[in-house]
């Protein structure tokens, strides 16, 4: 049992908070940014978005990123936790309504980059699962229990299967038991 299990999902966010707090402080005191137009409707990066477009876009991208991240989860407990976490985009949208538009824009761009990263991870995972399925293995169910006695007595040793043709690296899921 992991005593930190409830907060491990927040750890990457904790690393960003000093940057966000520093960025917020910089935007509130930077004289050269006051009144400097940025793009379209954003006429001042140190003030809140007057049309609330950037906070809404940030909330939508945060929601999309969470949906992409939880598309592969099968455990009912994790699914229930993730349904609860769907409140977070709404909470962060409400929090970001009155924050400087430069900070919200930073978070929005960060979410876009996170969506791209999650897409690449999901794509790579899909290819790995397809190659494992084609090799006759299963990426979901059959996990080896190394160094347990076999039904007929001796301890089985775990050794890697033959290496794949494409990259020469056998994924962990392709481990086989030697008699």
PDB file of C-alpha atoms in Angstrom:
ATOM      1  CA  UNK A   1       0.000   0.000   0.000  1.00  0.00           C
ATOM      2  CA  UNK A   2       1.351   3.367  -1.031  1.00  0.00           C
ATOM      3  CA  UNK A   3       0.671   6.043   1.623  1.00  0.00           C
ATOM      4  CA  UNK A   4       1.296   8.753  -0.985  1.00  0.00           C
ATOM      5  CA  UNK A   5      -1.025   7.151  -3.551  1.00  0.00           C
ATOM      6  CA  UNK A   6      -3.595   9.920  -3.357  1.00  0.00           C
ATOM      7  CA  UNK A   7      -1.173  12.719  -4.174  1.00  0.00           C
ATOM      8  CA  UNK A   8       1.171  11.111  -6.703  1.00  0.00           C
ATOM      9  CA  UNK A   9      -1.023  12.336  -9.564  1.00  0.00           C
ATOM     10  CA  UNK A  10      -0.470  15.897  -8.367  1.00  0.00           C
ATOM     11  CA  UNK A  11       3.321  15.691  -8.105  1.00  0.00           C
ATOM     12  CA  UNK A  12       3.999  16.900 -11.677  1.00  0.00           C
ATOM     13  CA  UNK A  13       1.786  19.880 -10.967  1.00  0.00           C
ATOM     14  CA  UNK A  14       3.714  20.730  -7.802  1.00  0.00           C
ATOM     15  CA  UNK A  15       6.828  21.221  -9.910  1.00  0.00           C
ATOM     16  CA  UNK A  16       5.001  23.801 -12.017  1.00  0.00           C
ATOM     17  CA  UNK A  17       3.610  25.867  -9.149  1.00  0.00           C
ATOM     18  CA  UNK A  18       6.812  27.812  -8.366  1.00  0.00           C
ATOM     19  CA  UNK A  19       7.006  28.744 -12.053  1.00  0.00           C
ATOM     20  CA  UNK A  20       3.345  29.776 -12.125  1.00  0.00           C
ATOM     21  CA  UNK A  21       3.652  31.810  -8.931  1.00  0.00           C
ATOM     22  CA  UNK A  22       6.782  33.536 -10.246  1.00  0.00           C
ATOM     23  CA  UNK A  23       5.116  34.159 -13.600  1.00  0.00           C
ATOM     24  CA  UNK A  24       2.052  35.611 -11.861  1.00  0.00           C
ATOM     25  CA  UNK A  25       4.270  37.896  -9.769  1.00  0.00           C
ATOM     26  CA  UNK A  26       6.183  39.024 -12.843  1.00  0.00           C
ATOM     27  CA  UNK A  27       2.995  39.790 -14.763  1.00  0.00           C
ATOM     28  CA  UNK A  28       1.562  41.866 -11.923  1.00  0.00           C
ATOM     29  CA  UNK A  29       4.644  44.096 -11.511  1.00  0.00           C
ATOM     30  CA  UNK A  30       6.181  44.240 -15.015  1.00  0.00           C
ATOM     31  CA  UNK A  31       5.718  47.823 -16.149  1.00  0.00           C
ATOM     32  CA  UNK A  32       6.783  47.092 -19.732  1.00  0.00           C
ATOM     33  CA  UNK A  33       3.902  44.610 -20.183  1.00  0.00           C
ATOM     34  CA  UNK A  34       1.165  46.928 -18.992  1.00  0.00           C
ATOM     35  CA  UNK A  35      -0.969  48.009 -21.908  1.00  0.00           C
ATOM     36  CA  UNK A  36       1.217  46.232 -24.475  1.00  0.00           C
ATOM     37  CA  UNK A  37      -1.076  44.561 -27.017  1.00  0.00           C
ATOM     38  CA  UNK A  38      -0.417  40.916 -27.635  1.00  0.00           C
ATOM     39  CA  UNK A  39      -2.820  39.340 -30.105  1.00  0.00           C
ATOM     40  CA  UNK A  40      -6.386  40.009 -31.185  1.00  0.00           C
ATOM     41  CA  UNK A  41      -8.600  40.755 -28.211  1.00  0.00           C
ATOM     42  CA  UNK A  42      -5.769  40.517 -25.632  1.00  0.00           C
ATOM     43  CA  UNK A  43      -4.595  44.104 -25.215  1.00  0.00           C
ATOM     44  CA  UNK A  44      -2.756  43.621 -21.906  1.00  0.00           C
ATOM     45  CA  UNK A  45      -1.053  40.400 -20.745  1.00  0.00           C
ATOM     46  CA  UNK A  46      -0.999  41.651 -17.152  1.00  0.00           C
ATOM     47  CA  UNK A  47      -4.799  41.891 -16.949  1.00  0.00           C
ATOM     48  CA  UNK A  48      -7.543  39.285 -17.086  1.00  0.00           C
ATOM     49  CA  UNK A  49      -8.964  38.355 -20.486  1.00  0.00           C
ATOM     50  CA  UNK A  50     -11.938  40.718 -20.999  1.00  0.00           C
ATOM     51  CA  UNK A  51     -13.829  38.200 -23.176  1.00  0.00           C
ATOM     52  CA  UNK A  52     -12.913  35.122 -21.048  1.00  0.00           C
ATOM     53  CA  UNK A  53     -11.755  33.280 -24.165  1.00  0.00           C
ATOM     54  CA  UNK A  54      -8.359  32.137 -22.862  1.00  0.00           C
ATOM     55  CA  UNK A  55      -9.741  30.697 -19.575  1.00  0.00           C
ATOM     56  CA  UNK A  56     -12.416  28.808 -21.521  1.00  0.00           C
ATOM     57  CA  UNK A  57      -9.867  27.492 -24.035  1.00  0.00           C
ATOM     58  CA  UNK A  58      -7.615  26.470 -21.150  1.00  0.00           C
ATOM     59  CA  UNK A  59     -10.508  24.569 -19.527  1.00  0.00           C
ATOM     60  CA  UNK A  60     -11.413  22.825 -22.800  1.00  0.00           C
ATOM     61  CA  UNK A  61      -7.820  21.765 -23.450  1.00  0.00           C
ATOM     62  CA  UNK A  62      -7.455  20.562 -19.854  1.00  0.00           C
ATOM     63  CA  UNK A  63     -10.633  18.490 -20.265  1.00  0.00           C
ATOM     64  CA  UNK A  64      -9.391  17.050 -23.586  1.00  0.00           C
ATOM     65  CA  UNK A  65      -6.036  16.177 -22.052  1.00  0.00           C
ATOM     66  CA  UNK A  66      -7.721  14.326 -19.170  1.00  0.00           C
ATOM     67  CA  UNK A  67      -9.999  12.437 -21.553  1.00  0.00           C
ATOM     68  CA  UNK A  68      -7.009  11.325 -23.613  1.00  0.00           C
ATOM     69  CA  UNK A  69      -5.065  10.274 -20.527  1.00  0.00           C
ATOM     70  CA  UNK A  70      -7.849   8.130 -19.123  1.00  0.00           C
ATOM     71  CA  UNK A  71      -8.839   6.391 -22.338  1.00  0.00           C
ATOM     72  CA  UNK A  72      -6.886   3.203 -21.488  1.00  0.00           C
ATOM     73  CA  UNK A  73      -7.883   2.750 -17.822  1.00  0.00           C
ATOM     74  CA  UNK A  74      -9.798  -0.441 -17.052  1.00  0.00           C
ATOM     75  CA  UNK A  75      -9.691  -0.528 -13.231  1.00  0.00           C
ATOM     76  CA  UNK A  76     -13.113   0.496 -11.787  1.00  0.00           C
ATOM     77  CA  UNK A  77     -11.549   2.296  -8.808  1.00  0.00           C
ATOM     78  CA  UNK A  78      -9.319   4.381 -11.076  1.00  0.00           C
ATOM     79  CA  UNK A  79     -12.260   5.068 -13.383  1.00  0.00           C
ATOM     80  CA  UNK A  80     -14.249   6.385 -10.434  1.00  0.00           C
ATOM     81  CA  UNK A  81     -11.334   8.603  -9.356  1.00  0.00           C
ATOM     82  CA  UNK A  82     -10.964   9.901 -12.888  1.00  0.00           C
ATOM     83  CA  UNK A  83     -14.671  10.745 -13.097  1.00  0.00           C
ATOM     84  CA  UNK A  84     -14.185  12.794  -9.947  1.00  0.00           C
ATOM     85  CA  UNK A  85     -11.128  14.459 -11.485  1.00  0.00           C
ATOM     86  CA  UNK A  86     -13.288  15.708 -14.368  1.00  0.00           C
ATOM     87  CA  UNK A  87     -14.283  18.520 -12.001  1.00  0.00           C
ATOM     88  CA  UNK A  88     -10.718  19.888 -12.166  1.00  0.00           C
ATOM     89  CA  UNK A  89     -11.039  21.612 -15.576  1.00  0.00           C
ATOM     90  CA  UNK A  90     -14.114  23.443 -14.300  1.00  0.00           C
ATOM     91  CA  UNK A  91     -12.346  24.445 -11.071  1.00  0.00           C
ATOM     92  CA  UNK A  92      -9.249  25.671 -12.915  1.00  0.00           C
ATOM     93  CA  UNK A  93     -11.378  27.571 -15.437  1.00  0.00           C
ATOM     94  CA  UNK A  94     -13.131  29.395 -12.594  1.00  0.00           C
ATOM     95  CA  UNK A  95      -9.799  30.101 -10.884  1.00  0.00           C
ATOM     96  CA  UNK A  96      -8.255  31.424 -14.121  1.00  0.00           C
ATOM     97  CA  UNK A  97     -11.139  33.776 -14.979  1.00  0.00           C
ATOM     98  CA  UNK A  98      -9.547  36.697 -13.107  1.00  0.00           C
ATOM     99  CA  UNK A  99      -5.865  35.771 -13.488  1.00  0.00           C
ATOM    100  CA  UNK A 100      -3.623  37.707 -15.905  1.00  0.00           C
ATOM    101  CA  UNK A 101      -4.207  36.608 -19.477  1.00  0.00           C
ATOM    102  CA  UNK A 102      -0.458  35.979 -19.930  1.00  0.00           C
ATOM    103  CA  UNK A 103      -0.549  33.331 -17.195  1.00  0.00           C
ATOM    104  CA  UNK A 104      -3.682  31.702 -18.610  1.00  0.00           C
ATOM    105  CA  UNK A 105      -2.152  31.808 -22.078  1.00  0.00           C
ATOM    106  CA  UNK A 106       0.956  30.053 -20.708  1.00  0.00           C
ATOM    107  CA  UNK A 107      -1.215  27.338 -19.138  1.00  0.00           C
ATOM    108  CA  UNK A 108      -3.242  26.981 -22.361  1.00  0.00           C
ATOM    109  CA  UNK A 109      -0.097  26.499 -24.482  1.00  0.00           C
ATOM    110  CA  UNK A 110       1.218  24.039 -21.888  1.00  0.00           C
ATOM    111  CA  UNK A 111      -2.043  22.085 -22.205  1.00  0.00           C
ATOM    112  CA  UNK A 112      -1.710  22.039 -26.004  1.00  0.00           C
ATOM    113  CA  UNK A 113       1.795  20.628 -25.690  1.00  0.00           C
ATOM    114  CA  UNK A 114       0.508  18.087 -23.148  1.00  0.00           C
ATOM    115  CA  UNK A 115      -2.231  17.001 -25.565  1.00  0.00           C
ATOM    116  CA  UNK A 116       0.378  16.462 -28.278  1.00  0.00           C
ATOM    117  CA  UNK A 117       2.521  14.455 -25.880  1.00  0.00           C
ATOM    118  CA  UNK A 118      -0.452  12.352 -24.733  1.00  0.00           C
ATOM    119  CA  UNK A 119      -1.412  11.685 -28.353  1.00  0.00           C
ATOM    120  CA  UNK A 120       2.107  10.427 -29.069  1.00  0.00           C
ATOM    121  CA  UNK A 121       2.059   8.230 -25.939  1.00  0.00           C
ATOM    122  CA  UNK A 122      -1.350   6.781 -26.846  1.00  0.00           C
ATOM    123  CA  UNK A 123      -0.199   6.158 -30.416  1.00  0.00           C
ATOM    124  CA  UNK A 124       2.985   4.429 -29.277  1.00  0.00           C
ATOM    125  CA  UNK A 125       1.064   2.354 -26.716  1.00  0.00           C
ATOM    126  CA  UNK A 126      -1.435   1.311 -29.405  1.00  0.00           C
ATOM    127  CA  UNK A 127       1.374   0.189 -31.689  1.00  0.00           C
ATOM    128  CA  UNK A 128       3.015  -1.748 -28.829  1.00  0.00           C
ATOM    129  CA  UNK A 129      -0.260  -3.488 -27.969  1.00  0.00           C
ATOM    130  CA  UNK A 130      -0.865  -4.331 -31.630  1.00  0.00           C
ATOM    131  CA  UNK A 131       2.620  -5.832 -32.014  1.00  0.00           C
ATOM    132  CA  UNK A 132       2.188  -7.830 -28.806  1.00  0.00           C
ATOM    133  CA  UNK A 133      -1.188  -9.106 -29.971  1.00  0.00           C
ATOM    134  CA  UNK A 134       0.315 -10.031 -33.351  1.00  0.00           C
ATOM    135  CA  UNK A 135       3.102 -11.923 -31.553  1.00  0.00           C
ATOM    136  CA  UNK A 136       0.497 -13.973 -29.711  1.00  0.00           C
ATOM    137  CA  UNK A 137       0.907 -12.318 -26.331  1.00  0.00           C
ATOM    138  CA  UNK A 138      -1.464 -10.244 -24.302  1.00  0.00           C
ATOM    139  CA  UNK A 139      -0.632  -6.808 -22.960  1.00  0.00           C
ATOM    140  CA  UNK A 140      -3.479  -6.813 -20.464  1.00  0.00           C
ATOM    141  CA  UNK A 141      -3.851 -10.134 -18.748  1.00  0.00           C
ATOM    142  CA  UNK A 142      -1.008 -12.584 -18.532  1.00  0.00           C
ATOM    143  CA  UNK A 143       1.649 -11.334 -16.169  1.00  0.00           C
ATOM    144  CA  UNK A 144       4.477 -13.571 -15.166  1.00  0.00           C
ATOM    145  CA  UNK A 145       5.146 -14.446 -11.600  1.00  0.00           C
ATOM    146  CA  UNK A 146       8.885 -14.927 -11.606  1.00  0.00           C
ATOM    147  CA  UNK A 147      10.646 -17.383  -9.315  1.00  0.00           C
ATOM    148  CA  UNK A 148       7.489 -19.225  -8.257  1.00  0.00           C
ATOM    149  CA  UNK A 149       7.441 -23.009  -8.250  1.00  0.00           C
ATOM    150  CA  UNK A 150       5.911 -24.585 -11.297  1.00  0.00           C
ATOM    151  CA  UNK A 151       3.115 -27.113 -10.758  1.00  0.00           C
ATOM    152  CA  UNK A 152       5.609 -29.935 -11.333  1.00  0.00           C
ATOM    153  CA  UNK A 153       8.164 -28.636  -8.846  1.00  0.00           C
ATOM    154  CA  UNK A 154      11.278 -26.675  -9.966  1.00  0.00           C
ATOM    155  CA  UNK A 155      11.530 -22.894  -9.867  1.00  0.00           C
ATOM    156  CA  UNK A 156      11.024 -21.274 -13.260  1.00  0.00           C
ATOM    157  CA  UNK A 157      13.507 -18.674 -14.416  1.00  0.00           C
ATOM    158  CA  UNK A 158      12.319 -15.727 -16.495  1.00  0.00           C
ATOM    159  CA  UNK A 159      14.210 -15.008 -19.694  1.00  0.00           C
ATOM    160  CA  UNK A 160      13.448 -12.560 -22.509  1.00  0.00           C
ATOM    161  CA  UNK A 161      11.790 -13.825 -25.657  1.00  0.00           C
ATOM    162  CA  UNK A 162      13.470 -13.528 -29.040  1.00  0.00           C
ATOM    163  CA  UNK A 163      14.126  -9.957 -29.950  1.00  0.00           C
ATOM    164  CA  UNK A 164      11.758  -8.175 -32.310  1.00  0.00           C
ATOM    165  CA  UNK A 165      12.765  -7.672 -35.926  1.00  0.00           C
ATOM    166  CA  UNK A 166      12.187  -3.912 -36.048  1.00  0.00           C
ATOM    167  CA  UNK A 167      14.222  -2.505 -33.211  1.00  0.00           C
ATOM    168  CA  UNK A 168      16.040  -5.449 -31.690  1.00  0.00           C
ATOM    169  CA  UNK A 169      14.514  -4.818 -28.268  1.00  0.00           C
ATOM    170  CA  UNK A 170      12.086  -7.208 -26.624  1.00  0.00           C
ATOM    171  CA  UNK A 171       9.325  -5.386 -24.701  1.00  0.00           C
ATOM    172  CA  UNK A 172       8.789  -6.428 -21.098  1.00  0.00           C
ATOM    173  CA  UNK A 173       5.462  -8.000 -22.041  1.00  0.00           C
ATOM    174  CA  UNK A 174       7.204 -10.536 -24.300  1.00  0.00           C
ATOM    175  CA  UNK A 175       8.995 -12.303 -21.470  1.00  0.00           C
ATOM    176  CA  UNK A 176       8.657 -16.076 -21.484  1.00  0.00           C
ATOM    177  CA  UNK A 177       9.291 -18.762 -18.892  1.00  0.00           C
ATOM    178  CA  UNK A 178      12.055 -21.284 -19.447  1.00  0.00           C
ATOM    179  CA  UNK A 179      11.633 -24.757 -18.035  1.00  0.00           C
TER     180      UNK A 179
END
